[in-house]
Coordinates of C-alpha atoms and ligand atoms in Angstrom, one line a residue:
M10 CA -13.7 1.0 17.6
A11 CA -10.9 1.2 20.1
Q12 CA -10.9 4.9 21.4
L13 CA -9.5 6.8 18.2
S14 CA -6.7 9.4 18.2
A15 CA -7.4 12.1 16.6
L16 CA -5.8 12.6 14.1
M17 CA -6.4 8.9 13.3
N18 CA -10.0 10.4 13.5
V19 CA -9.6 12.9 10.4
M20 CA -8.5 9.6 9.0
V21 CA -10.8 7.0 9.2
Q22 CA -13.3 10.0 8.6
A23 CA -11.5 11.4 5.8
A24 CA -11.3 8.0 4.0
L25 CA -14.6 6.4 4.7
K26 CA -16.8 9.0 3.1
A27 CA -14.0 9.3 0.0
G28 CA -14.4 4.8 0.0
R29 CA -18.2 5.7 0.4
R30 CA -17.7 7.3 -2.9
L31 CA -15.7 4.8 -4.8
K32 CA -17.7 2.1 -3.7
R33 CA -20.1 3.7 -5.6
D34 CA -18.3 3.9 -8.8
F35 CA -17.4 0.7 -8.6
G36 CA -21.0 0.1 -8.8
E37 CA -21.0 1.1 -11.9
V38 CA -17.5 0.1 -13.6
E39 CA -19.3 -3.1 -13.2
N40 CA -21.8 -1.8 -15.6
L41 CA -19.8 -0.4 -18.1
Q42 CA -17.2 -2.6 -18.4
V43 CA -19.9 -4.7 -21.1
S44 CA -19.1 -1.3 -23.3
V45 CA -16.5 -1.1 -25.7
K46 CA -14.3 1.7 -24.9
G47 CA -14.9 -0.1 -21.2
P48 CA -14.4 2.3 -18.4
A49 CA -11.3 4.0 -18.9
D50 CA -12.4 7.5 -18.5
F51 CA -14.5 7.0 -15.7
V52 CA -12.2 5.2 -13.4
S53 CA -9.5 7.8 -13.8
T54 CA -12.5 10.9 -13.2
A55 CA -13.3 8.5 -10.1
D56 CA -10.0 8.4 -8.6
K57 CA -9.3 12.5 -9.3
K58 CA -12.4 12.4 -6.8
A59 CA -11.3 10.7 -4.5
E60 CA -8.3 12.5 -4.0
S61 CA -9.9 15.8 -4.1
T62 CA -12.1 14.3 -1.1
L63 CA -9.4 12.6 0.5
Y64 CA -7.7 16.3 0.8
N65 CA -10.4 18.4 1.4
E66 CA -11.5 16.2 4.6
L67 CA -7.9 16.7 6.1
V68 CA -6.5 20.0 4.8
K69 CA -9.6 20.8 6.8
A70 CA -9.0 18.8 9.8
R71 CA -4.8 19.9 9.5
P72 CA -4.7 23.6 6.9
K73 CA -1.1 23.1 7.1
W74 CA 0.4 20.2 6.5
G75 CA 1.2 19.3 2.9
F76 CA 0.3 16.7 0.7
L77 CA 1.8 14.2 -1.4
M78 CA -0.5 12.4 -4.0
E79 CA -1.0 10.6 -6.3
E80 CA -2.6 12.9 -9.2
S81 CA -1.6 15.9 -7.3
G82 CA 1.8 14.8 -6.8
E83 CA 4.0 17.0 -4.1
I84 CA 1.6 20.4 -2.9
V85 CA 3.6 22.1 0.4
G86 CA 2.2 22.8 3.3
E87 CA 3.1 26.0 5.3
D88 CA 4.0 23.8 8.1
K89 CA 7.0 22.1 6.7
Q90 CA 7.4 19.5 9.7
H91 CA 4.5 17.4 8.8
R92 CA 2.8 15.8 5.8
W93 CA 0.2 13.4 3.9
I94 CA 1.5 10.2 2.0
I95 CA -2.0 9.2 -0.8
D96 CA -2.5 6.9 -2.8
P97 CA -6.5 7.4 -3.6
L98 CA -7.0 4.6 -5.3
D99 CA -5.0 1.7 -5.2
G100 CA -5.1 -1.1 -7.4
T101 CA -6.5 1.1 -10.0
T102 CA -6.2 -2.1 -12.4
N103 CA -8.6 -3.9 -10.4
F104 CA -10.5 -1.1 -10.3
L105 CA -10.5 -1.0 -13.6
H106 CA -11.6 -4.7 -14.3
G107 CA -14.4 -5.6 -11.5
I108 CA -12.0 -6.6 -9.5
P109 CA -12.9 -5.7 -5.9
H110 CA -9.4 -5.8 -4.4
F111 CA -8.0 -1.9 -3.7
A112 CA -7.6 0.1 -1.2
I113 CA -7.2 4.7 0.1
S114 CA -3.9 4.5 1.9
I115 CA -2.9 7.6 4.2
A116 CA -0.1 8.5 5.4
A117 CA 0.9 11.2 7.8
E118 CA 5.2 11.5 7.9
S119 CA 6.0 13.9 11.0
Q120 CA 10.1 15.2 10.6
G121 CA 10.5 12.8 7.7
N122 CA 9.1 9.8 10.1
L123 CA 5.7 7.9 9.7
Q124 CA 3.8 8.4 12.9
A125 CA 0.3 7.3 11.6
A126 CA -1.7 4.4 8.9
L127 CA -4.5 3.7 6.7
V128 CA -5.2 1.6 4.3
Y129 CA -9.2 0.9 3.5
N130 CA -10.6 -1.4 1.6
P131 CA -14.2 0.1 0.8
I132 CA -15.1 -2.9 -1.1
T133 CA -14.3 -5.8 2.0
E134 CA -14.3 -3.4 4.9
E135 CA -11.0 -3.8 6.1
L136 CA -9.9 -1.1 8.0
F137 CA -5.6 -1.1 8.6
T138 CA -4.6 1.1 10.8
A139 CA -1.9 2.1 13.0
E140 CA 0.0 4.7 14.8
R141 CA 3.7 4.6 15.7
G142 CA 4.7 3.1 19.2
K143 CA 0.9 1.6 19.0
G144 CA 0.1 -0.9 17.3
A145 CA -1.1 -1.9 14.2
F146 CA -4.7 -3.2 13.8
L147 CA -7.6 -4.6 11.3
N148 CA -11.1 -2.8 12.4
D149 CA -11.2 -3.4 15.9
R150 CA -7.7 -6.9 16.2
R151 CA -4.8 -6.0 17.4
L152 CA -2.2 -7.7 14.1
R153 CA 1.1 -9.4 14.6
V154 CA 3.1 -10.6 11.5
A155 CA 2.7 -14.8 10.6
G156 CA 5.6 -16.7 12.6
R157 CA 6.7 -19.1 9.3
R158 CA 10.1 -19.7 9.8
N159 CA 11.1 -20.6 6.7
L160 CA 10.7 -20.1 3.1
S161 CA 9.5 -23.0 1.9
T162 CA 6.2 -22.8 4.3
S163 CA 5.1 -18.7 3.5
V164 CA 3.4 -17.4 1.2
I165 CA 5.0 -14.5 -1.0
G166 CA 2.8 -11.6 -2.5
T167 CA 4.8 -9.2 -5.4
G168 CA 4.3 -7.3 -8.0
I169 CA 4.7 -8.0 -12.0
P170 CA 6.0 -5.5 -14.1
H171 CA 3.3 -4.6 -17.0
I172 CA 4.1 -2.8 -20.6
G173 CA 5.4 0.3 -19.4
R174 CA 7.4 -0.7 -16.5
P175 CA 11.3 -2.2 -16.5
E176 CA 12.8 -4.9 -15.5
H177 CA 11.4 -7.7 -16.7
G178 CA 14.1 -9.7 -17.1
K179 CA 15.3 -8.5 -13.5
F180 CA 12.0 -10.0 -12.4
L181 CA 11.8 -12.8 -13.9
L182 CA 15.1 -14.0 -12.4
E183 CA 13.6 -13.6 -9.2
L184 CA 10.4 -15.1 -9.8
A185 CA 11.8 -18.6 -11.6
H186 CA 14.4 -18.6 -7.7
L187 CA 11.9 -18.4 -5.7
M188 CA 9.0 -20.2 -7.6
G189 CA 11.8 -23.2 -6.3
E190 CA 11.9 -21.9 -2.7
T191 CA 8.6 -21.3 -1.8
A192 CA 5.1 -22.2 -0.7
G193 CA 3.5 -19.7 -3.2
I194 CA 3.5 -17.0 -5.0
R195 CA 0.7 -14.1 -4.6
R196 CA 0.5 -11.4 -7.8
M197 CA -2.8 -9.5 -5.7
G198 CA -2.6 -5.6 -7.6
A199 CA -2.9 -3.4 -4.5
A200 CA 0.6 -2.9 -3.1
S201 CA -0.7 -0.9 -0.2
L202 CA -3.0 -4.8 0.5
D203 CA -0.1 -6.3 0.3
L204 CA 1.6 -4.4 2.5
A205 CA -1.2 -4.6 5.0
Y206 CA -1.4 -8.6 4.9
I207 CA 1.6 -9.2 5.9
A208 CA 1.3 -6.9 9.1
A209 CA -2.5 -8.9 9.7
G210 CA 0.0 -12.5 9.3
R211 CA -1.9 -13.4 5.6
L212 CA 1.3 -12.5 3.6
D213 CA 4.5 -13.7 4.7
G214 CA 6.5 -12.0 2.9
F215 CA 6.8 -9.4 -0.5
W216 CA 9.0 -7.7 -2.6
E217 CA 8.6 -5.1 -5.5
R218 CA 10.2 -2.3 -7.3
G219 CA 9.2 0.0 -9.0
L220 CA 6.9 1.9 -6.7
Q221 CA 6.5 5.2 -5.2
P222 CA 6.3 6.2 -1.7
W223 CA 1.8 6.5 -2.0
D224 CA 2.0 2.7 -2.5
M225 CA 4.2 2.2 0.3
A226 CA 3.8 4.8 3.0
A227 CA 0.9 3.5 5.2
G228 CA 1.8 -0.5 4.3
M229 CA 5.5 0.3 6.3
L230 CA 3.8 1.2 9.3
L231 CA 1.0 -1.4 9.3
I232 CA 4.0 -3.6 9.3
T233 CA 6.3 -2.3 11.5
E234 CA 3.8 -2.1 14.1
S235 CA 2.8 -5.3 14.0
G236 CA 6.6 -6.9 14.3
G237 CA 7.1 -6.9 10.6
Y238 CA 10.6 -6.2 9.0
I239 CA 11.0 -3.5 5.8
S240 CA 14.3 -3.2 3.0
D241 CA 15.1 -2.1 -0.1
I242 CA 15.9 -5.0 -2.2
D243 CA 19.5 -4.9 -0.9
G244 CA 19.2 -5.4 2.5
Q245 CA 19.1 -0.9 3.0
N246 CA 16.9 1.7 4.3
Q247 CA 16.5 3.7 1.4
I248 CA 13.0 2.8 0.5
F249 CA 11.5 5.2 -0.8
E250 CA 14.6 6.3 -2.9
K251 CA 15.1 3.1 -4.6
G252 CA 11.3 2.6 -5.0
D253 CA 12.1 -0.9 -4.5
I254 CA 10.3 -3.3 -1.2
V255 CA 10.7 -6.1 1.0
A256 CA 9.1 -6.9 3.7
G257 CA 8.0 -10.2 6.8
N258 CA 9.0 -11.2 9.6
E259 CA 12.4 -10.4 10.5
L260 CA 13.5 -14.4 9.8
I261 CA 11.5 -14.1 6.5
Q262 CA 12.5 -11.0 5.7
S263 CA 16.5 -11.4 5.5
K264 CA 15.5 -14.4 3.5
L265 CA 13.8 -13.3 1.0
V266 CA 16.3 -10.4 0.8
T267 CA 19.3 -13.6 0.1
A268 CA 17.7 -15.5 -1.9
L269 CA 16.5 -12.4 -3.6
K270 CA 20.7 -11.4 -4.1
K271 CA 21.3 -14.9 -4.7
A272 CA 18.4 -14.9 -8.0
R273 CA 20.1 -12.0 -9.5
A274 CA 23.6 -13.2 -9.3
N275 CA 22.5 -16.4 -11.1
K276 CA 21.5 -15.4 -14.5
Ligands
IPD26 C1 -0.1 0.1 -8.3 C2 -0.6 -1.6 -7.3 C3 0.5 -2.9 -8.0 C4 1.7 -2.4 -8.1 C5 1.9 -1.4 -8.9 C6 1.4 0.1 -8.4 P1 -2.0 2.1 -8.7 O1 -0.8 1.0 -8.3 O2 -0.2 -1.3 -6.1 O3 0.3 -3.3 -7.0 O4 2.5 -3.5 -8.8 O5 3.6 -1.1 -9.2 O6 1.5 1.4 -9.4 O7 -1.6 2.3 -9.9 O8 -3.1 0.8 -8.5 O9 -1.7 3.2 -7.9
CA27 CA1 -0.2 2.8 -6.3
CA28 CA1 -3.6 4.7 -7.4

């Protein structure tokens, strides 16, 4: 890997350590899958263990920074200007079902701006990283969003709301419309990787509602550092506040916002 900044080095070491444990636990899930109860409790323990590994590593390196983590919530730091935004296991449902598509997501925020980002799938060993102003990378390779200009040739990722989640109706309207406008829709099950895949030019666009900052923070910087665009579902800047996101290259992103608006109006 190219020369890492001190900050990125800390993030990578923490992610590799937590990733090794997650990978071991994922192997165990495959065994537990056949039991009647299934691996649910085991997975929630694996999730918490990964979070505490990340916390311990990062707090050692930056003792005063705050944290926003899925399992432990907000931990206010002495240094109010810096915090980590972490999802220790994004794609829990995949993990629980033995599907090897999940990731650790870590973002570093400085004075409210995303400064550095990492998304790591410990099974494929794909490590997506970005730092503000320095570009985005997959392992050693510099990333650039795909160049497609039309929805008709674009593959678009999304998240489908499930039991316990609201807005099934709204999603169905959007899906019904976009099915007829795009080359394909994908629901892969880990929002951080969906966004990283846009940075890598694998997906042309993405939309989802009901996300949390830890699902999106790292992926957002990966996208902007690979030349992509992001907004909330109304084309505005309130992604964390509203919990929804639309992403892609400049053209596809704005065409998606327009298509989603049209979809909701057509009900
Ligand atoms: C979930 C994944 C999924 C998205 C959900 C998230 P989790 O995170 O990112 O792709 O559709 O909305 O909650 O629960 O696996 O960390
Ligand atoms: Ca998540
Ligand atoms: Ca999670």
